Amino acid sequence: MQRSHYCELSPLKTDTTDQTDNTNLESCIGHTIILNGWIKKIRRHGAISFLNLRDRYGEVQLTIDTEQYPSLGPAVEQLRLEFCIAAQGIVQLRPENMQNPLMHTGKVEVFTEQLEILNSCEPLPFMLQKEKDQVGESDGGEALRLKYRYLDLRSEGMQKRIILRHRLKHQVHEFLHQNQFLEIETPTLIRSMPEGARDYLVPSRIHTGKFYALPQSPQLYKQLLMVGGLDRYYQMARCYRDEDARGDRQPEFTQLDLEMSFVQGQDVRQLIEDLMCSIWHKVLGPKQSRKLSRPFPRLSYQEAMNQYGSDKPDLRNPLQLQDFAEFAENSDFGLFRQCLADSAKKGCVKVLVAPKAGEYCSRKVIAELEDEAKKYGAKGLAWTRVGSGSFDGGIGRFFQEQFTAISQRYGLQAGDVLFFGADHWTTACEALGAVRKKLGTALNLIDKDTFAFAWVLDFPLFLPTDKEANDTGTANTGWAAAHHMFCMPHPEYIETMEQDPGAVRGNIYDLVLNGYELGSGSIRIHRADLQERIFDIVGYPKDIAQERFGFILEAFRHGAPPHGGFAIGLDRLAMIMAGKDSIKDVIAFPKNNLGQSLTDLSPGKVTPEQLAELKIAPLPEQK
Ligand code: ASP
């Protein structure tokens, strides 16, 4: 508990303890102290009441005897949970049989002599201290936690996570400062710039009809800082993306954004790896940091997809995808053969062996896994079980002749189950990757106690798009930037990239942790001519590129240095470090899944006068 003096209690008379040692109450035994905090628990036994008083530093028992101090009676009567109070009393050792070993301060109590109610609290909408700090559905669930976020923030779990987040950020500052990085803020009212999502727009009052956008990331500003000679920049940047509610996303989030000049991709990755290890060491402690295996494994995008069916593979999961083309070709299973023959679609056949999964994989489970595969575009999910000496069920009958060869090749044992993906390469990999993920959890193959970092490198620079024209105003060329438009292609692709954009690999790298994409970055383009060619491929011909991105092209023509950088999702990082699976648990005031803040009820209506000032008129409501 924090000993403090903000209250109107009469001043301390007998306190002689060292004021700086204010968290260790045992060292205060015999001294009078003042505590401020909230009431977590009340037990009344006749004239004696026990209160558990809580603040962010901890919790302690106040013992109140109204026989000895009758003047405390009326206040004690009024006390309810979460009242904010101040108490003055003597710290004393509890009798041995009254000590509570489960409580950090369980050996002592504060025998209260004065009490002041600083504020009352209405009946609580939910109980703050629940098992694992979760407010269950019966309590109104998440909506209630968000509405009364200030109450939820008082809970021990939320406070621990907010503190963890602070310590994480503190270590980032410390580490980057020691490595000559400068923290520089970039504007949050900027020009609309496509970076994968829809922009949030802010109307300009002075420039009627014109809009600022909130940054999806500080990408171009950090590149301009490099042109400005301020190499080694970083910032904990607030970023905004107007996306449809999907999974665990927030419309505003925090990125640890950084950029360096005169570096190669490996320099950026080395720095990030050192940073992660220092964070683990300083924030989670040496025991956790020893679990990190360095260097972090590196996989190309191609390898990640081929082996794990994901560009953010969870390497704690030992299951791997393997190629099955050789056996598919030799079989008379038409579907697989057709798929392989379709070279235009880059068809492939892959297999995933689930060891000893025979019992678990009932028809119902297989149907569920098939549904999962279909979410990634697969038309179905072929499977078979390994029996003794033959395949058993599913598509096994097409492969009986090759049973021995297949068994030897994949080290099969009776009881294993095989799942197949046969499709366009991306679909086959991703669908089987989703099955791998589900099975990893269901078969308990994941060691939850480890942290598996990995680098995924050399992503495609462009992805095919079949959109007519997207909301960023580009013309439809059939290609969009896979990451963003400022990433450097690997040199071997530059000369001919217009001929086959889909084949171009970029100097783009992602950091993955336990199956989450933690961050991504790239070496950037720093020459205007190359940047213009990229703009052109993704649908910004020269004149439009000049109109929208003239400023960056011009900067590139003024001695822009080679540079590259990275951005880490800070919320996600804090979430994984806290052992949670929702970023809402590490954000003080998150939005709900519909992008609303239930705390202040934003977005909210504005007055007609506010709109008139901006010269904005709402469209008539559509029926
Ligand atoms: N701006 C990029 C993003 O937000 C990160 C980077 O390339 O540095 O994904």
XYZ file of C-alpha atoms and ligand atoms in Angstrom:
632
model
C 0.000 0.000 0.000
C 1.073 3.545 -0.607
C 1.186 5.602 2.506
C -0.102 8.991 1.613
C -1.427 12.157 3.115
C -4.131 13.479 0.881
C -7.014 13.731 3.311
C -8.236 15.891 6.087
C -7.230 13.589 8.894
C -5.317 15.249 11.673
C -1.616 15.218 10.853
C 0.496 12.281 11.871
C 1.996 12.721 15.268
C 4.060 9.679 15.962
C 5.253 8.563 12.552
C 8.999 8.236 12.455
C 9.441 5.633 9.741
C 11.337 6.255 6.549
C 8.832 7.856 4.190
C 10.426 6.345 1.093
C 9.888 2.739 2.096
C 6.184 2.934 1.627
C 5.294 -0.393 0.135
C 6.552 -2.690 2.826
C 4.094 -2.471 5.656
C 5.898 -5.022 7.791
C 8.751 -2.573 8.172
C 6.237 -0.083 9.603
C 5.105 -2.201 12.545
C 4.519 0.048 15.533
C 4.211 3.177 13.417
C 1.192 5.293 12.667
C 0.444 5.654 8.997
C -2.212 7.109 6.727
C -3.560 5.083 3.861
C -5.868 6.073 1.022
C -7.673 3.573 -1.103
C -10.845 1.697 -1.988
C -12.711 -0.873 0.048
C -12.401 -4.284 -1.493
C -14.002 -6.341 1.260
C -15.954 -5.666 4.455
C -16.563 -8.072 7.312
C -18.423 -6.876 10.363
C -18.341 -8.825 13.631
C -20.178 -6.764 16.233
C -17.968 -3.910 17.338
C -15.047 -5.161 15.259
C -14.949 -4.612 11.502
C -12.325 -5.786 9.066
C -11.882 -3.857 5.841
C -9.604 -4.810 3.003
C -8.273 -1.566 1.623
C -6.828 -1.617 -1.886
C -4.796 0.763 -4.020
C -2.516 0.120 -6.943
C 0.367 -0.820 -4.674
C -1.469 -3.566 -2.855
C -3.978 -4.410 -0.211
C -4.059 -4.446 3.569
C -6.507 -5.230 6.330
C -7.817 -2.340 8.401
C -9.142 -3.439 11.756
C -11.671 -1.131 13.359
C -12.889 -1.478 16.925
C -15.814 0.871 17.524
C -15.868 0.025 21.207
C -12.387 1.444 21.558
C -13.048 4.267 19.051
C -16.806 4.963 19.251
C -16.431 8.060 17.044
C -15.662 5.736 14.086
C -19.063 4.029 14.462
C -21.168 6.186 12.114
C -18.577 6.111 9.325
C -18.125 2.338 9.624
C -21.898 1.904 9.374
C -21.967 3.744 6.056
C -19.068 1.918 4.423
C -19.789 -0.146 1.319
C -17.635 -1.800 -1.323
C -15.461 0.574 -3.372
C -15.977 3.580 -1.124
C -12.888 5.747 -1.367
C -11.520 6.326 2.127
C -8.567 7.532 4.153
C -7.574 5.776 7.341
C -5.010 6.514 9.980
C -3.814 3.820 12.339
C -0.990 1.827 13.814
C 0.563 -1.007 11.858
C 0.599 -4.083 14.044
C 1.463 -7.738 13.742
C -1.644 -9.901 13.581
C -1.934 -12.721 16.127
C -0.418 -15.803 14.516
C -3.732 -17.610 14.010
C -5.168 -14.528 12.290
C -2.387 -14.174 9.706
C -3.291 -14.682 6.080
C -0.494 -16.337 4.094
C -2.415 -15.757 0.825
C -2.194 -12.015 1.237
C 1.028 -10.123 0.585
C 0.508 -8.021 3.715
C -1.247 -10.861 5.545
C 0.996 -10.747 8.606
C -0.040 -7.240 9.574
C -3.122 -5.090 9.997
C -3.659 -1.400 10.473
C -5.465 -0.781 13.722
C -7.546 2.186 12.701
C -7.862 5.294 14.844
C -9.288 7.746 12.337
C -11.383 7.218 9.249
C -12.589 9.590 6.582
C -14.965 8.769 3.745
C -13.531 10.636 0.751
C -16.324 9.469 -1.530
C -19.094 6.926 -1.530
C -19.696 4.416 -4.334
C -22.996 3.324 -5.808
C -23.842 -0.400 -5.740
C -21.408 -2.132 -8.084
C -22.609 -3.178 -11.546
C -20.293 -6.217 -11.369
C -17.906 -7.759 -8.906
C -14.406 -6.476 -9.474
C -12.397 -9.411 -8.246
C -13.454 -12.445 -10.161
C -11.558 -15.610 -10.757
C -8.881 -14.708 -13.352
C -10.349 -11.209 -13.274
C -12.938 -12.017 -15.834
C -16.372 -10.584 -15.521
C -18.581 -13.382 -16.721
C -21.597 -13.213 -18.975
C -23.856 -13.432 -15.938
C -22.392 -10.138 -14.802
C -23.252 -8.453 -18.083
C -19.962 -9.465 -19.706
C -17.631 -7.289 -21.645
C -20.086 -4.481 -22.329
C -20.396 -3.788 -18.631
C -16.663 -3.914 -18.105
C -16.227 -1.364 -20.871
C -19.026 0.907 -19.725
C -17.604 1.057 -16.219
C -14.007 0.773 -17.354
C -12.800 2.884 -14.423
C -14.104 0.178 -12.079
C -12.606 -2.604 -14.163
C -9.304 -0.721 -14.069
C -9.306 -0.993 -10.285
C -9.168 -4.794 -10.506
C -5.845 -6.379 -9.729
C -5.553 -8.067 -13.124
C -6.161 -4.886 -15.126
C -3.763 -2.941 -12.953
C -1.060 -5.577 -13.358
C -1.431 -5.480 -17.123
C -1.435 -1.706 -17.339
C 1.729 -1.696 -15.243
C 3.266 -4.381 -17.444
C 2.487 -2.253 -20.481
C 4.146 0.732 -18.854
C 7.251 -1.291 -18.019
C 7.384 -2.619 -21.543
C 7.260 0.900 -22.977
C 9.800 2.087 -20.466
C 12.228 -0.616 -21.574
C 11.651 0.260 -25.223
C 12.588 3.886 -24.490
C 15.608 2.803 -22.486
C 16.895 0.380 -25.098
C 16.348 2.636 -28.082
C 17.847 5.630 -26.305
C 20.950 3.569 -25.590
C 21.085 2.673 -29.263
C 21.095 6.300 -30.425
C 17.454 6.425 -31.476
C 15.579 9.714 -31.300
C 11.954 9.795 -30.281
C 10.216 12.097 -32.740
C 6.489 12.789 -32.977
C 4.876 12.952 -36.393
C 1.526 14.600 -37.189
C -1.765 12.858 -36.643
C -3.639 15.153 -39.003
C -2.211 14.154 -42.330
C -3.179 13.710 -45.933
C -5.150 10.621 -46.832
C -2.616 7.937 -47.680
C -3.448 4.374 -48.566
C -1.840 1.759 -46.376
C -4.076 -1.232 -46.655
C -7.162 0.017 -44.817
C -9.708 2.820 -45.034
C -8.672 6.166 -43.571
C -10.514 7.974 -40.828
C -11.199 11.419 -42.242
C -11.294 14.719 -40.392
C -12.985 17.623 -42.191
C -11.127 20.897 -42.352
C -13.159 23.901 -41.204
C -10.867 26.430 -42.817
C -10.428 24.603 -46.114
C -13.976 23.787 -47.021
C -14.408 20.441 -48.712
C -10.922 19.266 -47.788
C -10.040 16.596 -45.293
C -7.222 15.465 -43.127
C -6.818 11.773 -42.497
C -5.707 10.143 -39.284
C -2.531 8.166 -39.986
C -2.772 4.428 -40.534
C 0.893 4.585 -39.573
C 3.578 7.276 -39.745
C 5.116 5.528 -42.762
C 5.853 8.448 -45.055
C 6.756 10.824 -42.254
C 9.366 8.451 -40.921
C 10.789 8.137 -44.400
C 10.901 11.951 -44.652
C 12.785 11.997 -41.335
C 15.408 9.783 -42.964
C 15.631 12.228 -45.878
C 16.027 14.879 -43.178
C 19.122 13.128 -41.843
C 17.465 12.117 -38.534
C 18.343 8.491 -38.845
C 17.387 6.137 -36.031
C 13.921 7.500 -35.341
C 11.283 5.870 -33.189
C 7.934 6.676 -31.694
C 5.072 4.927 -29.943
C 2.688 5.999 -32.629
C -1.076 6.068 -32.392
C -2.456 4.615 -35.620
C -5.997 4.556 -36.977
C -7.606 2.170 -39.436
C -11.257 2.250 -40.355
C -11.897 -1.447 -40.862
C -14.950 -3.584 -40.473
C -15.194 -5.290 -37.107
C -13.088 -8.417 -37.451
C -11.518 -10.453 -34.699
C -9.488 -8.743 -32.094
C -8.870 -5.407 -33.812
C -9.126 -1.871 -32.571
C -9.781 1.155 -34.781
C -6.987 2.929 -32.946
C -3.913 1.181 -31.731
C -0.303 1.794 -30.820
C 2.704 0.878 -32.878
C 6.303 0.983 -31.877
C 7.424 2.553 -35.120
C 11.061 2.922 -36.101
C 13.260 3.689 -39.059
C 17.000 3.608 -39.740
C 19.187 4.924 -42.544
C 22.061 3.160 -44.276
C 20.972 -0.290 -43.150
C 20.225 -3.668 -44.638
C 17.238 -5.747 -43.601
C 19.415 -7.873 -41.346
C 20.536 -4.790 -39.376
C 16.924 -3.886 -38.633
C 16.102 -7.476 -37.675
C 19.157 -7.752 -35.432
C 18.120 -4.598 -33.613
C 14.533 -5.782 -33.169
C 15.729 -9.152 -31.937
C 18.010 -7.480 -29.378
C 15.139 -5.233 -28.353
C 12.766 -8.169 -27.843
C 15.327 -10.036 -25.746
C 15.998 -6.979 -23.607
C 12.263 -6.528 -23.048
C 11.842 -10.168 -22.086
C 14.790 -9.956 -19.742
C 13.883 -6.684 -18.066
C 10.100 -7.000 -17.994
C 9.391 -10.722 -17.720
C 12.640 -11.632 -15.971
C 15.666 -13.831 -16.732
C 13.721 -17.066 -16.365
C 11.412 -16.134 -19.234
C 14.140 -14.600 -21.365
C 16.183 -17.811 -21.151
C 13.308 -19.523 -22.957
C 13.945 -17.468 -26.109
C 16.059 -19.315 -28.616
C 18.390 -17.020 -30.522
C 18.863 -16.248 -33.288
C 15.147 -16.272 -33.995
C 14.427 -18.835 -36.729
C 14.205 -17.332 -40.203
C 11.852 -18.636 -42.856
C 11.115 -17.293 -46.264
C 7.457 -16.567 -46.981
C 7.576 -19.517 -49.367
C 8.911 -21.856 -46.668
C 6.474 -20.621 -44.046
C 3.550 -21.260 -46.356
C 4.877 -24.589 -47.580
C 5.678 -25.993 -44.152
C 3.102 -24.352 -41.918
C 0.421 -23.096 -44.252
C 0.632 -19.614 -42.786
C 2.757 -16.497 -43.105
C 2.604 -16.205 -39.316
C 3.245 -19.761 -38.198
C 3.069 -20.801 -34.589
C 6.338 -22.674 -34.280
C 5.276 -24.168 -30.945
C 3.055 -26.452 -33.003
C 5.204 -29.372 -34.267
C 2.843 -30.375 -37.120
C 4.095 -29.604 -40.618
C 2.661 -29.675 -44.106
C 4.484 -31.810 -46.647
C 4.368 -32.194 -50.373
C 2.287 -35.104 -51.665
C 2.555 -34.487 -55.417
C 4.705 -37.534 -56.130
C 2.122 -39.946 -54.687
C -0.830 -38.007 -56.062
C 0.628 -38.259 -59.563
C 1.026 -42.021 -59.265
C -2.498 -42.566 -58.040
C -5.701 -42.780 -60.006
C -7.388 -40.193 -57.822
C -8.606 -37.862 -60.542
C -9.158 -34.816 -58.376
C -5.555 -34.681 -57.203
C -4.175 -35.361 -60.658
C -6.308 -32.651 -62.212
C -5.158 -30.225 -59.632
C -1.505 -30.942 -60.346
C -2.075 -30.690 -64.067
C -3.492 -27.191 -63.741
C -0.179 -25.392 -63.951
C -1.883 -22.087 -64.771
C -3.322 -22.160 -61.280
C -0.064 -23.400 -59.757
C -1.951 -26.372 -58.360
C -0.375 -28.485 -55.654
C -1.248 -31.366 -53.358
C -0.077 -31.282 -49.758
C -0.473 -33.591 -46.808
C -0.631 -33.000 -43.062
C 0.041 -35.976 -40.820
C -1.682 -35.817 -37.453
C 0.082 -38.432 -35.322
C -2.145 -40.629 -33.159
C -5.155 -38.494 -33.985
C -7.303 -41.454 -35.071
C -9.353 -41.550 -31.920
C -9.850 -37.821 -31.716
C -10.796 -37.440 -35.376
C -14.376 -38.618 -35.349
C -16.593 -37.838 -38.358
C -17.879 -34.833 -36.477
C -14.389 -33.500 -35.819
C -13.397 -34.077 -39.434
C -16.489 -32.154 -40.550
C -15.475 -29.282 -38.263
C -11.952 -29.309 -39.652
C -13.400 -29.283 -43.155
C -15.420 -26.190 -42.298
C -12.243 -24.547 -41.105
C -10.452 -25.433 -44.368
C -13.387 -24.036 -46.358
C -12.997 -20.669 -44.645
C -9.704 -20.425 -46.530
C -11.221 -21.259 -49.872
C -10.804 -25.051 -49.944
C -13.658 -26.924 -51.582
C -13.394 -29.774 -49.091
C -10.961 -31.634 -46.890
C -9.743 -35.033 -48.033
C -8.516 -37.375 -45.320
C -7.708 -40.950 -44.455
C -6.708 -42.906 -41.368
C -3.684 -45.150 -41.094
C -4.716 -48.692 -40.174
C -2.442 -51.671 -39.729
C -1.058 -52.288 -43.201
C -3.559 -50.173 -45.125
C -5.353 -46.887 -45.238
C -8.710 -46.854 -43.619
C -11.567 -44.651 -44.826
C -11.747 -41.306 -46.585
C -9.739 -41.226 -49.808
C -7.450 -44.040 -48.565
C -8.659 -46.526 -51.168
C -6.947 -44.548 -53.941
C -3.585 -44.972 -52.254
C -3.579 -48.554 -50.948
C -1.006 -49.664 -53.510
C 1.387 -47.012 -52.351
C 0.769 -47.642 -48.650
C 4.286 -48.861 -47.826
C 6.042 -46.121 -49.772
C 3.828 -43.425 -48.280
C 4.239 -44.838 -44.773
C 8.002 -44.884 -45.103
C 8.168 -41.431 -46.567
C 6.145 -39.757 -43.811
C 7.009 -42.176 -40.978
C 3.372 -43.191 -40.517
C 2.107 -45.296 -37.619
C -1.246 -47.011 -37.204
C -3.636 -44.512 -35.632
C -2.297 -41.496 -37.527
C -4.644 -39.403 -39.633
C -3.737 -37.772 -42.941
C -5.340 -34.591 -44.221
C -4.851 -33.332 -47.741
C -4.964 -29.964 -49.439
C -5.249 -29.937 -53.209
C -5.765 -26.577 -54.813
C -4.090 -23.425 -55.975
C -0.845 -23.263 -53.936
C -1.965 -20.456 -51.609
C -5.365 -22.010 -50.946
C -3.989 -25.524 -50.393
C -1.375 -24.195 -47.959
C -3.675 -21.845 -46.085
C -6.521 -24.332 -45.755
C -4.250 -27.063 -44.455
C -2.518 -24.475 -42.272
C -5.861 -23.731 -40.617
C -6.358 -27.460 -39.980
C -2.827 -27.630 -38.537
C -3.643 -24.782 -36.181
C -6.869 -26.374 -34.936
C -5.234 -29.777 -34.470
C -2.268 -28.284 -32.643
C -4.591 -26.950 -29.970
C -7.026 -29.861 -29.938
C -4.289 -32.491 -29.666
C -2.530 -30.466 -26.958
C 0.646 -30.169 -28.964
C 1.412 -26.606 -27.971
C 3.679 -25.824 -25.064
C 1.913 -22.765 -23.683
C 4.875 -21.974 -21.537
C 7.235 -21.029 -24.354
C 7.612 -18.085 -26.667
C 8.299 -18.935 -30.281
C 9.584 -15.951 -32.224
C 10.340 -16.264 -35.914
C 11.203 -14.066 -38.864
C 9.301 -14.479 -42.089
C 11.180 -12.916 -44.996
C 10.817 -12.048 -48.660
C 7.093 -11.535 -48.963
C 5.553 -10.953 -52.367
C 5.581 -7.282 -53.271
C 2.228 -7.401 -55.056
C -0.958 -9.375 -54.596
C -3.538 -9.883 -57.312
C -6.736 -7.953 -56.759
C -10.004 -8.360 -58.546
C -11.595 -5.242 -57.194
C -12.946 -2.832 -59.766
C -11.438 0.205 -58.137
C -10.869 0.410 -54.425
C -11.616 3.180 -51.990
C -8.078 4.499 -52.249
C -8.895 5.763 -55.714
C -6.472 3.609 -57.673
C -7.172 2.390 -61.167
C -7.653 -1.346 -61.437
C -4.423 -2.831 -62.723
C -5.122 -6.186 -61.077
C -2.334 -5.622 -58.553
C -2.128 -4.089 -55.102
C 0.815 -3.644 -52.779
C 0.967 -6.675 -50.494
C 2.477 -4.726 -47.583
C 2.625 -1.088 -48.629
C 3.836 0.704 -51.716
C 7.164 1.856 -50.321
C 8.888 -1.519 -49.964
C 11.996 -2.307 -51.963
C 11.839 -5.229 -54.384
C 14.798 -7.611 -54.279
C 17.274 -6.447 -56.937
C 16.900 -9.459 -59.205
C 13.249 -8.565 -59.897
C 13.624 -4.842 -60.529
C 14.408 -4.823 -64.208
C 11.474 -6.952 -65.263
C 8.940 -6.478 -62.501
C 6.205 -5.067 -64.756
C 6.177 -8.330 -66.731
C 5.165 -10.554 -63.838
C 4.322 -8.531 -60.738
C 3.078 -11.659 -58.942
C 6.559 -13.167 -58.973
C 8.306 -10.171 -57.408
C 9.620 -10.710 -53.883
C 10.303 -7.739 -51.677
C 12.831 -7.019 -48.969
C 9.950 -7.289 -46.531
C 10.093 -9.050 -43.187
C 7.568 -9.898 -40.483
C 8.223 -10.803 -36.880
C 5.989 -13.600 -35.682
C 5.381 -14.711 -32.107
C 3.308 -17.757 -31.127
C 1.308 -17.545 -34.339
C 0.659 -13.808 -34.142
C 2.085 -11.286 -36.576
C 3.838 -9.021 -34.116
C 5.243 -6.553 -36.572
C 6.464 -5.932 -40.043
C 8.924 -3.838 -41.886
C 10.974 -3.526 -44.996
C 13.849 -1.869 -46.735
C 12.286 1.082 -48.528
C 12.554 2.485 -51.969
C 14.598 5.707 -51.849
C 14.695 6.606 -55.524
C 11.864 8.432 -57.262
C 12.074 6.538 -60.558
C 11.642 3.143 -58.935
C 8.886 4.462 -56.676
C 7.023 5.776 -59.721
C 7.178 2.360 -61.370
C 5.695 0.745 -58.253
C 2.932 3.370 -58.133
C 2.175 2.623 -61.748
C 1.896 -1.148 -61.194
C -0.611 -0.677 -58.380
C -2.708 1.795 -60.321
C -1.326 5.288 -59.784
C -0.166 6.480 -63.181
C 2.398 9.279 -63.188
C -0.006 12.231 -63.072
C -2.096 10.809 -60.224
C 0.995 9.672 -58.328
C 2.377 13.181 -58.686
C -0.849 14.687 -57.400
C -1.086 12.386 -54.378
C 2.486 11.510 -53.571
C 4.435 14.311 -55.272
C 5.896 15.331 -51.942
C 7.559 11.972 -51.291
C 8.792 11.641 -54.876
C 10.296 15.087 -54.609
C 11.942 14.209 -51.304
C 13.453 11.134 -52.927
C 14.969 13.445 -55.546
C 16.752 15.408 -52.824
C 19.394 13.009 -51.649
C 17.189 10.474 -49.853
C 19.432 7.909 -48.171
C 18.849 4.160 -48.366
C 16.715 3.282 -45.377
C 14.485 0.672 -43.791
C 12.448 0.134 -40.695
C 9.920 -1.755 -38.735
C 6.744 -1.377 -36.710
C 5.587 -3.574 -33.845
C 2.015 -3.793 -32.621
C 2.519 -2.689 -29.053
C -0.936 -3.768 -27.906
C -0.410 -7.248 -29.256
C 3.040 -7.493 -27.738
C 1.715 -6.471 -24.318
C -1.184 -8.914 -24.721
C 1.102 -11.883 -25.404
C 3.441 -10.896 -22.588
C 0.457 -10.709 -20.245
C -0.702 -14.167 -21.351
C -4.043 -12.860 -22.659
C -5.747 -13.362 -25.980
C -7.504 -10.046 -26.444
C -5.755 -6.712 -26.895
C -8.634 -5.098 -25.025
C -7.110 -6.552 -21.877
C -4.014 -4.391 -22.212
C -5.648 -1.142 -23.380
C -6.996 1.190 -20.723
C -9.960 2.373 -22.793
C -10.586 0.040 -25.732
C -13.457 0.185 -28.176
C -15.871 -2.717 -28.476
C -15.946 -4.905 -31.584
C -18.211 -2.409 -33.331
C -15.710 0.388 -32.838
C -17.725 2.090 -30.108
C -16.413 3.332 -26.821
C -18.936 2.267 -24.241
C -17.155 4.448 -21.724
C -17.847 7.830 -23.334
C -20.343 6.568 -25.931
C -18.343 7.632 -28.940
C -18.866 7.945 -31.807
C -21.592 10.397 -30.876
C -23.799 12.859 -32.655
C -22.650 16.425 -33.186
C -24.819 19.520 -33.349
C -26.139 20.957 -36.637
C -24.062 24.065 -35.840
C -20.866 22.013 -35.711
C -21.718 20.498 -39.085
C -22.656 23.857 -40.558
C -19.276 25.257 -39.545
C -17.644 22.462 -41.467
C -20.090 22.979 -44.339
C -21.151 19.364 -44.105
C -24.749 18.338 -44.641
C -25.878 14.804 -43.845
C -27.314 12.852 -46.758
C -31.007 12.089 -46.395
C -31.419 8.785 -44.572
C -31.986 5.858 -46.927
C -35.032 3.768 -46.331
N 4.104 1.204 -41.707
C 4.145 -0.210 -41.704
C 2.855 -0.781 -41.094
O 2.176 -0.089 -40.359
C 5.294 -0.788 -40.939
C 6.592 -0.537 -41.602
O 6.764 -0.944 -42.747
O 7.463 0.031 -40.945
O 2.548 -1.929 -41.291
